[in-house]
C-alpha positions as a Markdown table, in Angstrom:
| # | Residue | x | y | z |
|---|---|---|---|---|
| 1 | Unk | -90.9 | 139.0 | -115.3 |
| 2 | Unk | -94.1 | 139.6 | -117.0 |
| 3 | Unk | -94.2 | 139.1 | -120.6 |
| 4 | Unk | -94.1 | 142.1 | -123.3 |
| 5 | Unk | -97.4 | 143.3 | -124.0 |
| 6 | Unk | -99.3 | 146.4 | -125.9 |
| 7 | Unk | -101.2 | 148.8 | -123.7 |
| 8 | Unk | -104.3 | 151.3 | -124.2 |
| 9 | Unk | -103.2 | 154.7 | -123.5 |
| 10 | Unk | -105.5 | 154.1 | -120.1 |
| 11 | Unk | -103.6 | 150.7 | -119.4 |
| 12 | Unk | -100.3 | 153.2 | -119.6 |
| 13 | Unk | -101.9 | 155.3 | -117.3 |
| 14 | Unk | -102.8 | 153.0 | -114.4 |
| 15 | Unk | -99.7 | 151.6 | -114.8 |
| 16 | Unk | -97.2 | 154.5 | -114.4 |
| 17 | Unk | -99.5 | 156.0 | -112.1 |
| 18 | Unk | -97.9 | 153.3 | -109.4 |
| 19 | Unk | -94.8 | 154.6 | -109.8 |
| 20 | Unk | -95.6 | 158.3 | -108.7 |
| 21 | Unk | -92.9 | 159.3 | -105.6 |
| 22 | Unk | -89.9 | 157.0 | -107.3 |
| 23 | Unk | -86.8 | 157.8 | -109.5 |
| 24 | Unk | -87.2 | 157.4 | -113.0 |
| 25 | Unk | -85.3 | 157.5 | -116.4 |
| 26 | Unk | -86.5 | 158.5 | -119.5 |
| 27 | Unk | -84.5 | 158.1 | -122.5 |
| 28 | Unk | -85.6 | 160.3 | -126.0 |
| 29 | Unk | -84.5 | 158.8 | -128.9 |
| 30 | Unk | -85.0 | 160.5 | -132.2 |
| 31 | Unk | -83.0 | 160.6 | -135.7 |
| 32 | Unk | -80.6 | 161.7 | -134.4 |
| 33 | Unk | -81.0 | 163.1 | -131.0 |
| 34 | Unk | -81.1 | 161.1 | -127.6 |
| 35 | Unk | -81.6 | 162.8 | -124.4 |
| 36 | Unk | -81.9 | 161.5 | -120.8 |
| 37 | Unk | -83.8 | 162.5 | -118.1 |
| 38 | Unk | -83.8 | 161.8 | -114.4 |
| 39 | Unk | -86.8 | 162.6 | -112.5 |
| 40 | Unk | -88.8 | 162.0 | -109.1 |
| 41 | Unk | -92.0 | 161.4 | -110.3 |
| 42 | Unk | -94.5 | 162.9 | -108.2 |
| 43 | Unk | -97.4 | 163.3 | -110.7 |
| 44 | Unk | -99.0 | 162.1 | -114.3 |
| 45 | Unk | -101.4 | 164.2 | -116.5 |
| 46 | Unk | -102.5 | 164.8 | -120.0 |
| 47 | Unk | -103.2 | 167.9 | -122.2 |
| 48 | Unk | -105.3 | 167.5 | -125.8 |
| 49 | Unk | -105.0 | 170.2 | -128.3 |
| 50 | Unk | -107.8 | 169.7 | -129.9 |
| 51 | Unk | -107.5 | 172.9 | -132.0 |
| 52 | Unk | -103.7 | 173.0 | -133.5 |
| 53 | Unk | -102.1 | 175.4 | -135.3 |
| 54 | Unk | -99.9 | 172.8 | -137.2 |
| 55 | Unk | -99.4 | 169.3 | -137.8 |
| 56 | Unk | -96.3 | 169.5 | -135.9 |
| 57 | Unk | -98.4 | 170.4 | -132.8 |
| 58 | Unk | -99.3 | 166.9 | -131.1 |
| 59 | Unk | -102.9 | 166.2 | -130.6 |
| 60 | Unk | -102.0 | 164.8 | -127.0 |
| 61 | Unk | -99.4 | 165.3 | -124.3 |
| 62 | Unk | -98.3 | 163.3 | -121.8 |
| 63 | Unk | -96.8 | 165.4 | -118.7 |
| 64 | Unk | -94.4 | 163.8 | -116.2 |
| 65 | Unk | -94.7 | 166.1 | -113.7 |
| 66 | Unk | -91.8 | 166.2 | -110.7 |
| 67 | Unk | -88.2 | 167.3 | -110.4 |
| 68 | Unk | -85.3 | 166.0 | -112.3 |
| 69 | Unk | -82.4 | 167.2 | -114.3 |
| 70 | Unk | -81.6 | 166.2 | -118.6 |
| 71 | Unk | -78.2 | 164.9 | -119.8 |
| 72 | Unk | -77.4 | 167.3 | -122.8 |
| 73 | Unk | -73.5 | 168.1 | -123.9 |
| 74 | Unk | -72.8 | 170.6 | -121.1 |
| 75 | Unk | -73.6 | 167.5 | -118.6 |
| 76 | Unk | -77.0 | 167.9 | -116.4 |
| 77 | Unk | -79.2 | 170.7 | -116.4 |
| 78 | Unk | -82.2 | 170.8 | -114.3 |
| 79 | Unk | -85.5 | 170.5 | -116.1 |
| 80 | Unk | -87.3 | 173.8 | -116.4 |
| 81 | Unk | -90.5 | 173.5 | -115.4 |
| 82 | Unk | -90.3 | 170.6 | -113.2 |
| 83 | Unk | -92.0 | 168.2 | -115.9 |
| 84 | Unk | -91.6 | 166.6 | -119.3 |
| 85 | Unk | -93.5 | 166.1 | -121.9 |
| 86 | Unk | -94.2 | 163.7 | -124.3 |
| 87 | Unk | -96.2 | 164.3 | -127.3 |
| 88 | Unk | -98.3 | 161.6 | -128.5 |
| 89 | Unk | -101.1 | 161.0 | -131.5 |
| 90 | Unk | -103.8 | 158.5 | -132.4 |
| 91 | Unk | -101.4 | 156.5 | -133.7 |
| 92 | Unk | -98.9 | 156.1 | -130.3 |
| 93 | Unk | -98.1 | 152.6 | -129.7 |
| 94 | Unk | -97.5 | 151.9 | -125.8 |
| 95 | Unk | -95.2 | 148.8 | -124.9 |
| 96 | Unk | -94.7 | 147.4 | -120.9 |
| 97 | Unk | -92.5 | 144.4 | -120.3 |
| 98 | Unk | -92.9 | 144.4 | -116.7 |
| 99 | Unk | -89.7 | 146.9 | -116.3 |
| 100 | Unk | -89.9 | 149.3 | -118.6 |
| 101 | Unk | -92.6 | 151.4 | -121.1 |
| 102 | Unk | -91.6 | 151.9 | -124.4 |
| 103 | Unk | -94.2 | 154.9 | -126.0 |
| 104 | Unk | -93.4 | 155.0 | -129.8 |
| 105 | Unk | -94.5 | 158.2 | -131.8 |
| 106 | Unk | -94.2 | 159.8 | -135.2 |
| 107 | Unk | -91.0 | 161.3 | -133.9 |
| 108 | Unk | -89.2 | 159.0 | -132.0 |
| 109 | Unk | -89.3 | 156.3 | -128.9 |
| 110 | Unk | -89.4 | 157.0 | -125.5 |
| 111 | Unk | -88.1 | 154.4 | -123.0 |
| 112 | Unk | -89.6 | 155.0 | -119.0 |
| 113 | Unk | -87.8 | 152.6 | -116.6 |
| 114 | Unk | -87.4 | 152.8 | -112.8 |
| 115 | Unk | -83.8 | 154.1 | -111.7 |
| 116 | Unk | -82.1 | 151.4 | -109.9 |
């Protein structure tokens, strides 16, 4: 097992780009929300927004493209538009421990790990 360490936002990149055509997991943990998503990842790309209309509206995104389904209360729905995103800012941290990424934002964490 390799040993936690912090990532650039390219290091993340390179890295989850190998993992394009398996099953993944992403958990969403916020306050007080935590969704989980199951997708085939077939595709990694990035949106900036570098003209934003509110501070709410993240400078970056991260887009998992590929098809999958969330766990929400009424069990699994499949995700609209056959991608997730995650918003992330200057100040994103990204975490690898050899199994799993953890990307930490102002609003939550979000845990990527291969689906066994």
């Amino acid at each position: 097992m390799m040993e936690h360490q912090f990532l650039s936002i390219e290091q993340l990149d390179q890295q989850l780009k190998q993992w394009n055509g398996k099953h993944i997991k992403i958990e969403k943990i916020e306050l007080t929300d935590k969704d989980e998503i199951h997708m085939n990842l077939t595709d990694i790309a990035y949106e900036s927004h570098t003209r934003r209309l509110d501070q709410y509206e993240a400078m970056h995104t991260l887009i998992l493209n590929g098809e999958g389904e969330i766990q929400s209360s009424q069990g699994y729905q499949p995700l609209p538009d056959a991608s997730y995103e995650i918003p992330l800012e200057d100040t994103s941290l990204y975490e690898f421990d050899g199994e799993q990424f953890l990307l930490t934002t102002d609003r939550g964490v979000y845990r990527i790990s291969l689906e066994s």
